[in-house]
JSON list of C-alpha atoms in Angstrom, two decimals:
[
{"chain": "X", "resi": 1, "resn": "UNK", "atom": "CA", "xyz": [0.00, 0.00, 0.00]},
{"chain": "X", "resi": 2, "resn": "UNK", "atom": "CA", "xyz": [1.37, 3.39, -1.07]},
{"chain": "X", "resi": 3, "resn": "UNK", "atom": "CA", "xyz": [1.09, 6.12, 1.61]},
{"chain": "X", "resi": 4, "resn": "UNK", "atom": "CA", "xyz": [1.35, 9.57, 0.08]},
{"chain": "X", "resi": 5, "resn": "UNK", "atom": "CA", "xyz": [1.58, 11.53, 3.30]},
{"chain": "X", "resi": 6, "resn": "UNK", "atom": "CA", "xyz": [4.37, 9.51, 4.83]},
{"chain": "X", "resi": 7, "resn": "UNK", "atom": "CA", "xyz": [6.29, 8.64, 1.68]},
{"chain": "X", "resi": 8, "resn": "UNK", "atom": "CA", "xyz": [6.21, 4.96, 2.57]},
{"chain": "X", "resi": 9, "resn": "UNK", "atom": "CA", "xyz": [4.97, 1.64, 1.25]},
{"chain": "X", "resi": 10, "resn": "UNK", "atom": "CA", "xyz": [3.40, -0.81, 3.68]},
{"chain": "X", "resi": 11, "resn": "UNK", "atom": "CA", "xyz": [3.49, -4.55, 3.08]},
{"chain": "X", "resi": 12, "resn": "UNK", "atom": "CA", "xyz": [0.37, -6.37, 4.26]},
{"chain": "X", "resi": 13, "resn": "UNK", "atom": "CA", "xyz": [0.10, -10.12, 4.80]},
{"chain": "X", "resi": 14, "resn": "UNK", "atom": "CA", "xyz": [-3.10, -11.04, 2.98]},
{"chain": "X", "resi": 15, "resn": "UNK", "atom": "CA", "xyz": [-3.67, -14.09, 5.19]},
{"chain": "X", "resi": 16, "resn": "UNK", "atom": "CA", "xyz": [-3.54, -12.28, 8.53]},
{"chain": "X", "resi": 17, "resn": "UNK", "atom": "CA", "xyz": [-4.37, -8.74, 7.33]},
{"chain": "X", "resi": 18, "resn": "UNK", "atom": "CA", "xyz": [-1.44, -7.37, 9.32]},
{"chain": "X", "resi": 19, "resn": "UNK", "atom": "CA", "xyz": [1.34, -4.97, 8.32]},
{"chain": "X", "resi": 20, "resn": "UNK", "atom": "CA", "xyz": [4.60, -6.92, 8.12]},
{"chain": "X", "resi": 21, "resn": "UNK", "atom": "CA", "xyz": [6.92, -4.20, 6.81]},
{"chain": "X", "resi": 22, "resn": "UNK", "atom": "CA", "xyz": [7.09, -0.45, 6.16]},
{"chain": "X", "resi": 23, "resn": "UNK", "atom": "CA", "xyz": [9.48, 0.70, 3.44]},
{"chain": "X", "resi": 24, "resn": "UNK", "atom": "CA", "xyz": [10.56, 4.32, 3.00]},
{"chain": "X", "resi": 25, "resn": "UNK", "atom": "CA", "xyz": [10.54, 5.19, -0.69]},
{"chain": "X", "resi": 26, "resn": "UNK", "atom": "CA", "xyz": [10.39, 8.98, -0.90]},
{"chain": "X", "resi": 27, "resn": "UNK", "atom": "CA", "xyz": [7.97, 11.89, -0.59]},
{"chain": "X", "resi": 28, "resn": "UNK", "atom": "CA", "xyz": [4.51, 11.97, -2.17]},
{"chain": "X", "resi": 29, "resn": "UNK", "atom": "CA", "xyz": [4.33, 8.29, -3.13]},
{"chain": "X", "resi": 30, "resn": "UNK", "atom": "CA", "xyz": [1.27, 7.78, -5.29]},
{"chain": "X", "resi": 31, "resn": "UNK", "atom": "CA", "xyz": [0.60, 4.82, -7.61]},
{"chain": "X", "resi": 32, "resn": "UNK", "atom": "CA", "xyz": [1.97, 1.32, -7.18]},
{"chain": "X", "resi": 33, "resn": "UNK", "atom": "CA", "xyz": [2.38, -1.74, -9.42]},
{"chain": "X", "resi": 34, "resn": "UNK", "atom": "CA", "xyz": [4.02, -5.14, -8.98]},
{"chain": "X", "resi": 35, "resn": "UNK", "atom": "CA", "xyz": [6.20, -7.09, -11.39]},
{"chain": "X", "resi": 36, "resn": "UNK", "atom": "CA", "xyz": [5.67, -10.55, -9.96]},
{"chain": "X", "resi": 37, "resn": "UNK", "atom": "CA", "xyz": [8.19, -12.52, -12.00]},
{"chain": "X", "resi": 38, "resn": "UNK", "atom": "CA", "xyz": [11.13, -10.27, -11.10]},
{"chain": "X", "resi": 39, "resn": "UNK", "atom": "CA", "xyz": [9.88, -9.51, -7.61]},
{"chain": "X", "resi": 40, "resn": "UNK", "atom": "CA", "xyz": [9.88, -5.74, -8.07]},
{"chain": "X", "resi": 41, "resn": "UNK", "atom": "CA", "xyz": [7.46, -3.08, -6.86]},
{"chain": "X", "resi": 42, "resn": "UNK", "atom": "CA", "xyz": [7.25, 0.21, -8.77]},
{"chain": "X", "resi": 43, "resn": "UNK", "atom": "CA", "xyz": [6.06, 3.38, -7.01]},
{"chain": "X", "resi": 44, "resn": "UNK", "atom": "CA", "xyz": [5.47, 6.79, -8.58]},
{"chain": "X", "resi": 45, "resn": "UNK", "atom": "CA", "xyz": [5.99, 10.07, -6.71]},
{"chain": "X", "resi": 46, "resn": "UNK", "atom": "CA", "xyz": [3.93, 13.17, -7.40]},
{"chain": "X", "resi": 47, "resn": "UNK", "atom": "CA", "xyz": [6.06, 16.25, -8.21]},
{"chain": "X", "resi": 48, "resn": "UNK", "atom": "CA", "xyz": [9.12, 14.08, -8.96]},
{"chain": "X", "resi": 49, "resn": "UNK", "atom": "CA", "xyz": [11.00, 12.95, -12.05]},
{"chain": "X", "resi": 50, "resn": "UNK", "atom": "CA", "xyz": [11.95, 9.71, -10.32]},
{"chain": "X", "resi": 51, "resn": "UNK", "atom": "CA", "xyz": [10.17, 6.50, -9.40]},
{"chain": "X", "resi": 52, "resn": "UNK", "atom": "CA", "xyz": [11.09, 4.05, -6.67]},
{"chain": "X", "resi": 53, "resn": "UNK", "atom": "CA", "xyz": [11.91, 0.44, -7.53]},
{"chain": "X", "resi": 54, "resn": "UNK", "atom": "CA", "xyz": [11.60, -1.85, -4.52]},
{"chain": "X", "resi": 55, "resn": "UNK", "atom": "CA", "xyz": [13.13, -5.32, -4.35]},
{"chain": "X", "resi": 56, "resn": "UNK", "atom": "CA", "xyz": [10.17, -7.18, -2.85]},
{"chain": "X", "resi": 57, "resn": "UNK", "atom": "CA", "xyz": [12.40, -9.79, -1.20]},
{"chain": "X", "resi": 58, "resn": "UNK", "atom": "CA", "xyz": [15.27, -7.67, 0.14]},
{"chain": "X", "resi": 59, "resn": "UNK", "atom": "CA", "xyz": [13.04, -4.60, 0.78]},
{"chain": "X", "resi": 60, "resn": "UNK", "atom": "CA", "xyz": [15.72, -2.42, -0.84]},
{"chain": "X", "resi": 61, "resn": "UNK", "atom": "CA", "xyz": [14.85, 0.74, -2.78]},
{"chain": "X", "resi": 62, "resn": "UNK", "atom": "CA", "xyz": [16.55, 2.18, -5.86]},
{"chain": "X", "resi": 63, "resn": "UNK", "atom": "CA", "xyz": [15.56, 5.26, -7.88]},
{"chain": "X", "resi": 64, "resn": "UNK", "atom": "CA", "xyz": [14.98, 5.53, -11.63]},
{"chain": "X", "resi": 65, "resn": "UNK", "atom": "CA", "xyz": [14.90, 8.74, -13.65]},
{"chain": "X", "resi": 66, "resn": "UNK", "atom": "CA", "xyz": [11.81, 8.42, -15.83]},
{"chain": "X", "resi": 67, "resn": "UNK", "atom": "CA", "xyz": [10.29, 11.90, -15.97]},
{"chain": "X", "resi": 68, "resn": "UNK", "atom": "CA", "xyz": [7.20, 13.02, -14.08]},
{"chain": "X", "resi": 69, "resn": "UNK", "atom": "CA", "xyz": [4.69, 10.19, -13.60]},
{"chain": "X", "resi": 70, "resn": "UNK", "atom": "CA", "xyz": [1.46, 9.60, -11.70]},
{"chain": "X", "resi": 71, "resn": "UNK", "atom": "CA", "xyz": [0.14, 6.28, -13.02]},
{"chain": "X", "resi": 72, "resn": "UNK", "atom": "CA", "xyz": [2.07, 3.05, -13.44]},
{"chain": "X", "resi": 73, "resn": "UNK", "atom": "CA", "xyz": [1.20, -0.35, -14.94]},
{"chain": "X", "resi": 74, "resn": "UNK", "atom": "CA", "xyz": [3.46, -3.35, -15.49]},
{"chain": "X", "resi": 75, "resn": "UNK", "atom": "CA", "xyz": [3.59, -6.05, -18.15]},
{"chain": "X", "resi": 76, "resn": "UNK", "atom": "CA", "xyz": [5.25, -8.97, -16.34]},
{"chain": "X", "resi": 77, "resn": "UNK", "atom": "CA", "xyz": [5.49, -10.99, -19.54]},
{"chain": "X", "resi": 78, "resn": "UNK", "atom": "CA", "xyz": [7.84, -8.46, -21.17]},
{"chain": "X", "resi": 79, "resn": "UNK", "atom": "CA", "xyz": [9.34, -6.83, -18.05]},
{"chain": "X", "resi": 80, "resn": "UNK", "atom": "CA", "xyz": [8.15, -3.43, -19.24]},
{"chain": "X", "resi": 81, "resn": "UNK", "atom": "CA", "xyz": [6.80, -0.66, -17.03]},
{"chain": "X", "resi": 82, "resn": "UNK", "atom": "CA", "xyz": [4.49, 2.06, -18.37]},
{"chain": "X", "resi": 83, "resn": "UNK", "atom": "CA", "xyz": [4.26, 5.48, -16.75]},
{"chain": "X", "resi": 84, "resn": "UNK", "atom": "CA", "xyz": [2.04, 8.46, -17.41]},
{"chain": "X", "resi": 85, "resn": "UNK", "atom": "CA", "xyz": [1.36, 11.87, -15.90]},
{"chain": "X", "resi": 86, "resn": "UNK", "atom": "CA", "xyz": [-2.18, 13.19, -15.54]},
{"chain": "X", "resi": 87, "resn": "UNK", "atom": "CA", "xyz": [-3.23, 15.72, -18.17]},
{"chain": "X", "resi": 88, "resn": "UNK", "atom": "CA", "xyz": [-0.14, 15.02, -20.25]},
{"chain": "X", "resi": 89, "resn": "UNK", "atom": "CA", "xyz": [-0.02, 12.74, -23.25]},
{"chain": "X", "resi": 90, "resn": "UNK", "atom": "CA", "xyz": [3.39, 11.11, -23.13]},
{"chain": "X", "resi": 91, "resn": "UNK", "atom": "CA", "xyz": [3.78, 7.50, -22.05]},
{"chain": "X", "resi": 92, "resn": "UNK", "atom": "CA", "xyz": [7.16, 6.43, -20.72]},
{"chain": "X", "resi": 93, "resn": "UNK", "atom": "CA", "xyz": [8.13, 2.81, -21.33]},
{"chain": "X", "resi": 94, "resn": "UNK", "atom": "CA", "xyz": [10.77, 1.59, -18.88]},
{"chain": "X", "resi": 95, "resn": "UNK", "atom": "CA", "xyz": [12.72, -1.58, -19.63]},
{"chain": "X", "resi": 96, "resn": "UNK", "atom": "CA", "xyz": [12.87, -3.25, -16.22]},
{"chain": "X", "resi": 97, "resn": "UNK", "atom": "CA", "xyz": [16.06, -5.09, -17.08]},
{"chain": "X", "resi": 98, "resn": "UNK", "atom": "CA", "xyz": [18.16, -2.34, -18.69]},
{"chain": "X", "resi": 99, "resn": "UNK", "atom": "CA", "xyz": [16.58, 0.84, -17.31]},
{"chain": "X", "resi": 100, "resn": "UNK", "atom": "CA", "xyz": [16.14, 2.28, -20.79]},
{"chain": "X", "resi": 101, "resn": "UNK", "atom": "CA", "xyz": [13.23, 4.72, -21.14]},
{"chain": "X", "resi": 102, "resn": "UNK", "atom": "CA", "xyz": [11.31, 5.41, -24.37]},
{"chain": "X", "resi": 103, "resn": "UNK", "atom": "CA", "xyz": [8.51, 7.94, -24.86]},
{"chain": "X", "resi": 104, "resn": "UNK", "atom": "CA", "xyz": [5.36, 7.62, -26.98]},
{"chain": "X", "resi": 105, "resn": "UNK", "atom": "CA", "xyz": [2.52, 10.12, -27.27]},
{"chain": "X", "resi": 106, "resn": "UNK", "atom": "CA", "xyz": [-1.11, 9.06, -26.74]},
{"chain": "X", "resi": 107, "resn": "UNK", "atom": "CA", "xyz": [-2.59, 12.55, -27.10]},
{"chain": "X", "resi": 108, "resn": "UNK", "atom": "CA", "xyz": [-3.34, 15.26, -24.57]},
{"chain": "X", "resi": 109, "resn": "UNK", "atom": "CA", "xyz": [-5.49, 14.99, -21.43]},
{"chain": "X", "resi": 110, "resn": "UNK", "atom": "CA", "xyz": [-4.64, 11.38, -20.65]},
{"chain": "X", "resi": 111, "resn": "UNK", "atom": "CA", "xyz": [-6.09, 9.70, -17.56]},
{"chain": "X", "resi": 112, "resn": "UNK", "atom": "CA", "xyz": [-6.42, 6.03, -16.72]},
{"chain": "X", "resi": 113, "resn": "UNK", "atom": "CA", "xyz": [-4.25, 3.25, -18.12]},
{"chain": "X", "resi": 114, "resn": "UNK", "atom": "CA", "xyz": [-4.39, -0.54, -18.54]},
{"chain": "X", "resi": 115, "resn": "UNK", "atom": "CA", "xyz": [-2.24, -3.10, -20.33]},
{"chain": "X", "resi": 116, "resn": "UNK", "atom": "CA", "xyz": [-3.25, -6.11, -22.40]},
{"chain": "X", "resi": 117, "resn": "UNK", "atom": "CA", "xyz": [-0.40, -8.56, -21.68]},
{"chain": "X", "resi": 118, "resn": "UNK", "atom": "CA", "xyz": [-1.57, -10.84, -24.49]},
{"chain": "X", "resi": 119, "resn": "UNK", "atom": "CA", "xyz": [-0.45, -8.47, -27.24]},
{"chain": "X", "resi": 120, "resn": "UNK", "atom": "CA", "xyz": [1.24, -5.58, -25.39]},
{"chain": "X", "resi": 121, "resn": "UNK", "atom": "CA", "xyz": [-1.50, -3.09, -26.27]},
{"chain": "X", "resi": 122, "resn": "UNK", "atom": "CA", "xyz": [-1.80, -0.19, -23.84]},
{"chain": "X", "resi": 123, "resn": "UNK", "atom": "CA", "xyz": [-5.17, 1.51, -23.29]},
{"chain": "X", "resi": 124, "resn": "UNK", "atom": "CA", "xyz": [-5.21, 5.14, -22.14]},
{"chain": "X", "resi": 125, "resn": "UNK", "atom": "CA", "xyz": [-8.25, 7.27, -21.30]},
{"chain": "X", "resi": 126, "resn": "UNK", "atom": "CA", "xyz": [-8.42, 10.73, -22.92]},
{"chain": "X", "resi": 127, "resn": "UNK", "atom": "CA", "xyz": [-10.74, 12.82, -20.79]},
{"chain": "X", "resi": 128, "resn": "UNK", "atom": "CA", "xyz": [-10.93, 15.77, -23.17]},
{"chain": "X", "resi": 129, "resn": "UNK", "atom": "CA", "xyz": [-12.12, 13.66, -26.12]},
{"chain": "X", "resi": 130, "resn": "UNK", "atom": "CA", "xyz": [-14.36, 10.93, -24.62]},
{"chain": "X", "resi": 131, "resn": "UNK", "atom": "CA", "xyz": [-11.95, 8.40, -26.12]},
{"chain": "X", "resi": 132, "resn": "UNK", "atom": "CA", "xyz": [-9.62, 5.58, -25.22]},
{"chain": "X", "resi": 133, "resn": "UNK", "atom": "CA", "xyz": [-6.29, 5.55, -27.04]},
{"chain": "X", "resi": 134, "resn": "UNK", "atom": "CA", "xyz": [-5.12, 2.05, -27.96]},
{"chain": "X", "resi": 135, "resn": "UNK", "atom": "CA", "xyz": [-1.34, 2.24, -28.23]},
{"chain": "X", "resi": 136, "resn": "UNK", "atom": "CA", "xyz": [0.68, -0.53, -29.89]},
{"chain": "X", "resi": 137, "resn": "UNK", "atom": "CA", "xyz": [3.89, -0.07, -27.95]},
{"chain": "X", "resi": 138, "resn": "UNK", "atom": "CA", "xyz": [6.07, -2.01, -30.39]},
{"chain": "X", "resi": 139, "resn": "UNK", "atom": "CA", "xyz": [5.32, 0.40, -33.23]},
{"chain": "X", "resi": 140, "resn": "UNK", "atom": "CA", "xyz": [3.92, 3.51, -31.54]},
{"chain": "X", "resi": 141, "resn": "UNK", "atom": "CA", "xyz": [0.73, 3.27, -33.60]},
{"chain": "X", "resi": 142, "resn": "UNK", "atom": "CA", "xyz": [-2.30, 4.81, -31.87]},
{"chain": "X", "resi": 143, "resn": "UNK", "atom": "CA", "xyz": [-5.96, 4.13, -32.66]},
{"chain": "X", "resi": 144, "resn": "UNK", "atom": "CA", "xyz": [-8.91, 5.66, -30.85]},
{"chain": "X", "resi": 145, "resn": "UNK", "atom": "CA", "xyz": [-11.94, 3.94, -29.35]},
{"chain": "X", "resi": 146, "resn": "UNK", "atom": "CA", "xyz": [-15.15, 5.69, -28.33]},
{"chain": "X", "resi": 147, "resn": "UNK", "atom": "CA", "xyz": [-15.89, 5.94, -24.60]},
{"chain": "X", "resi": 148, "resn": "UNK", "atom": "CA", "xyz": [-18.19, 8.05, -22.42]},
{"chain": "X", "resi": 149, "resn": "UNK", "atom": "CA", "xyz": [-17.73, 11.53, -20.99]},
{"chain": "X", "resi": 150, "resn": "UNK", "atom": "CA", "xyz": [-14.45, 11.90, -19.08]},
{"chain": "X", "resi": 151, "resn": "UNK", "atom": "CA", "xyz": [-13.03, 8.34, -19.16]},
{"chain": "X", "resi": 152, "resn": "UNK", "atom": "CA", "xyz": [-10.81, 8.29, -16.08]},
{"chain": "X", "resi": 153, "resn": "UNK", "atom": "CA", "xyz": [-10.19, 4.63, -15.16]},
{"chain": "X", "resi": 154, "resn": "UNK", "atom": "CA", "xyz": [-9.62, 1.50, -17.25]},
{"chain": "X", "resi": 155, "resn": "UNK", "atom": "CA", "xyz": [-9.25, -2.24, -16.66]},
{"chain": "X", "resi": 156, "resn": "UNK", "atom": "CA", "xyz": [-8.67, -5.04, -19.16]},
{"chain": "X", "resi": 157, "resn": "UNK", "atom": "CA", "xyz": [-10.16, -8.55, -18.99]},
{"chain": "X", "resi": 158, "resn": "UNK", "atom": "CA", "xyz": [-7.77, -11.06, -20.56]},
{"chain": "X", "resi": 159, "resn": "UNK", "atom": "CA", "xyz": [-10.34, -13.87, -20.74]},
{"chain": "X", "resi": 160, "resn": "UNK", "atom": "CA", "xyz": [-13.12, -11.89, -22.40]},
{"chain": "X", "resi": 161, "resn": "UNK", "atom": "CA", "xyz": [-10.76, -9.55, -24.27]},
{"chain": "X", "resi": 162, "resn": "UNK", "atom": "CA", "xyz": [-12.81, -6.59, -23.13]},
{"chain": "X", "resi": 163, "resn": "UNK", "atom": "CA", "xyz": [-11.80, -3.18, -21.88]},
{"chain": "X", "resi": 164, "resn": "UNK", "atom": "CA", "xyz": [-13.95, -1.61, -19.17]},
{"chain": "X", "resi": 165, "resn": "UNK", "atom": "CA", "xyz": [-13.88, 2.17, -18.87]},
{"chain": "X", "resi": 166, "resn": "UNK", "atom": "CA", "xyz": [-15.27, 4.28, -16.02]},
{"chain": "X", "resi": 167, "resn": "UNK", "atom": "CA", "xyz": [-16.76, 7.51, -17.40]},
{"chain": "X", "resi": 168, "resn": "UNK", "atom": "CA", "xyz": [-16.71, 10.04, -14.59]},
{"chain": "X", "resi": 169, "resn": "UNK", "atom": "CA", "xyz": [-19.00, 12.71, -15.99]},
{"chain": "X", "resi": 170, "resn": "UNK", "atom": "CA", "xyz": [-21.57, 10.46, -17.70]},
{"chain": "X", "resi": 171, "resn": "UNK", "atom": "CA", "xyz": [-21.83, 8.18, -14.61]},
{"chain": "X", "resi": 172, "resn": "UNK", "atom": "CA", "xyz": [-21.49, 4.94, -16.53]},
{"chain": "X", "resi": 173, "resn": "UNK", "atom": "CA", "xyz": [-19.20, 2.13, -17.61]},
{"chain": "X", "resi": 174, "resn": "UNK", "atom": "CA", "xyz": [-18.25, 1.46, -21.24]},
{"chain": "X", "resi": 175, "resn": "UNK", "atom": "CA", "xyz": [-17.63, -2.15, -22.27]},
{"chain": "X", "resi": 176, "resn": "UNK", "atom": "CA", "xyz": [-15.41, -2.24, -25.35]},
{"chain": "X", "resi": 177, "resn": "UNK", "atom": "CA", "xyz": [-14.59, -5.18, -27.61]},
{"chain": "X", "resi": 178, "resn": "UNK", "atom": "CA", "xyz": [-10.96, -4.32, -28.32]},
{"chain": "X", "resi": 179, "resn": "UNK", "atom": "CA", "xyz": [-10.64, -6.69, -31.29]},
{"chain": "X", "resi": 180, "resn": "UNK", "atom": "CA", "xyz": [-13.53, -5.04, -33.14]},
{"chain": "X", "resi": 181, "resn": "UNK", "atom": "CA", "xyz": [-13.07, -1.58, -31.65]},
{"chain": "X", "resi": 182, "resn": "UNK", "atom": "CA", "xyz": [-16.77, -1.45, -30.75]},
{"chain": "X", "resi": 183, "resn": "UNK", "atom": "CA", "xyz": [-18.61, -0.40, -27.59]},
{"chain": "X", "resi": 184, "resn": "UNK", "atom": "CA", "xyz": [-20.75, -3.40, -26.66]},
{"chain": "X", "resi": 185, "resn": "UNK", "atom": "CA", "xyz": [-22.59, -1.86, -23.72]},
{"chain": "X", "resi": 186, "resn": "UNK", "atom": "CA", "xyz": [-22.91, 1.27, -21.63]},
{"chain": "X", "resi": 187, "resn": "UNK", "atom": "CA", "xyz": [-23.87, 0.48, -18.03]},
{"chain": "X", "resi": 188, "resn": "UNK", "atom": "CA", "xyz": [-25.07, 3.01, -15.43]},
{"chain": "X", "resi": 189, "resn": "UNK", "atom": "CA", "xyz": [-22.94, 2.62, -12.27]},
{"chain": "X", "resi": 190, "resn": "UNK", "atom": "CA", "xyz": [-23.79, 5.58, -10.03]},
{"chain": "X", "resi": 191, "resn": "UNK", "atom": "CA", "xyz": [-22.42, 9.07, -9.58]},
{"chain": "X", "resi": 192, "resn": "UNK", "atom": "CA", "xyz": [-18.86, 9.95, -10.51]},
{"chain": "X", "resi": 193, "resn": "UNK", "atom": "CA", "xyz": [-17.14, 6.55, -10.98]},
{"chain": "X", "resi": 194, "resn": "UNK", "atom": "CA", "xyz": [-13.39, 7.01, -10.57]},
{"chain": "X", "resi": 195, "resn": "UNK", "atom": "CA", "xyz": [-11.72, 3.65, -9.92]},
{"chain": "X", "resi": 196, "resn": "UNK", "atom": "CA", "xyz": [-12.09, 0.09, -11.21]},
{"chain": "X", "resi": 197, "resn": "UNK", "atom": "CA", "xyz": [-10.94, -3.39, -10.27]},
{"chain": "X", "resi": 198, "resn": "UNK", "atom": "CA", "xyz": [-11.62, -6.65, -12.05]},
{"chain": "X", "resi": 199, "resn": "UNK", "atom": "CA", "xyz": [-12.14, -10.25, -10.89]},
{"chain": "X", "resi": 200, "resn": "UNK", "atom": "CA", "xyz": [-11.70, -12.13, -14.16]},
{"chain": "X", "resi": 201, "resn": "UNK", "atom": "CA", "xyz": [-12.29, -15.56, -12.60]},
{"chain": "X", "resi": 202, "resn": "UNK", "atom": "CA", "xyz": [-15.77, -14.63, -11.42]},
{"chain": "X", "resi": 203, "resn": "UNK", "atom": "CA", "xyz": [-16.47, -12.15, -14.23]},
{"chain": "X", "resi": 204, "resn": "UNK", "atom": "CA", "xyz": [-17.00, -9.21, -11.92]},
{"chain": "X", "resi": 205, "resn": "UNK", "atom": "CA", "xyz": [-16.00, -5.57, -12.30]},
{"chain": "X", "resi": 206, "resn": "UNK", "atom": "CA", "xyz": [-15.95, -3.42, -9.16]},
{"chain": "X", "resi": 207, "resn": "UNK", "atom": "CA", "xyz": [-16.56, 0.32, -9.45]},
{"chain": "X", "resi": 208, "resn": "UNK", "atom": "CA", "xyz": [-15.76, 2.97, -6.85]},
{"chain": "X", "resi": 209, "resn": "UNK", "atom": "CA", "xyz": [-17.93, 6.09, -7.03]},
{"chain": "X", "resi": 210, "resn": "UNK", "atom": "CA", "xyz": [-16.90, 9.38, -5.47]},
{"chain": "X", "resi": 211, "resn": "UNK", "atom": "CA", "xyz": [-20.51, 10.41, -4.80]},
{"chain": "X", "resi": 212, "resn": "UNK", "atom": "CA", "xyz": [-23.51, 8.52, -3.41]},
{"chain": "X", "resi": 213, "resn": "UNK", "atom": "CA", "xyz": [-26.43, 7.54, -5.59]}
]
């Protein structure tokens, strides 16, 4: 768990629900993602050009210069880390093995990000255009999919090959068939949805709303 105020990351034992370690990573820690195969934890820091890379076993922290980043997602199959700053449009691709950083543009006003590990496609919400940018990271090619008003959070379902997009202003969830590039359904989910999580095994998508109703 990333703790912005304290600049720490807490490790929780999921079996006992107790904190087993507290790791100091730097001020304003924000988003967090895990690369399971290499045993690394990546943490972004608001107002910083660096991210923290934590060795999950040794609990040791190193810093990487990547440019300003808020969101982070990891593709464990390729050992690539993707970073993005809110409102910007540049995506930084970090090679977890070599530390090399490449930049690709997905268009301005980017929020929300999810990776399809099956083909390496990255999906990025564009809040100013009611779109999701589908970025082929190998080539830098970008195509645009239609979403709702202010798409701010995205998850990808590997089994169904669907992208789910929370649309903050239109109070609904877009279900997109990424192979066909078509919106299959638009589902009302309550006021101001802002975060998503997916349980692919049980075919459930969980939506956090910032307002009641």
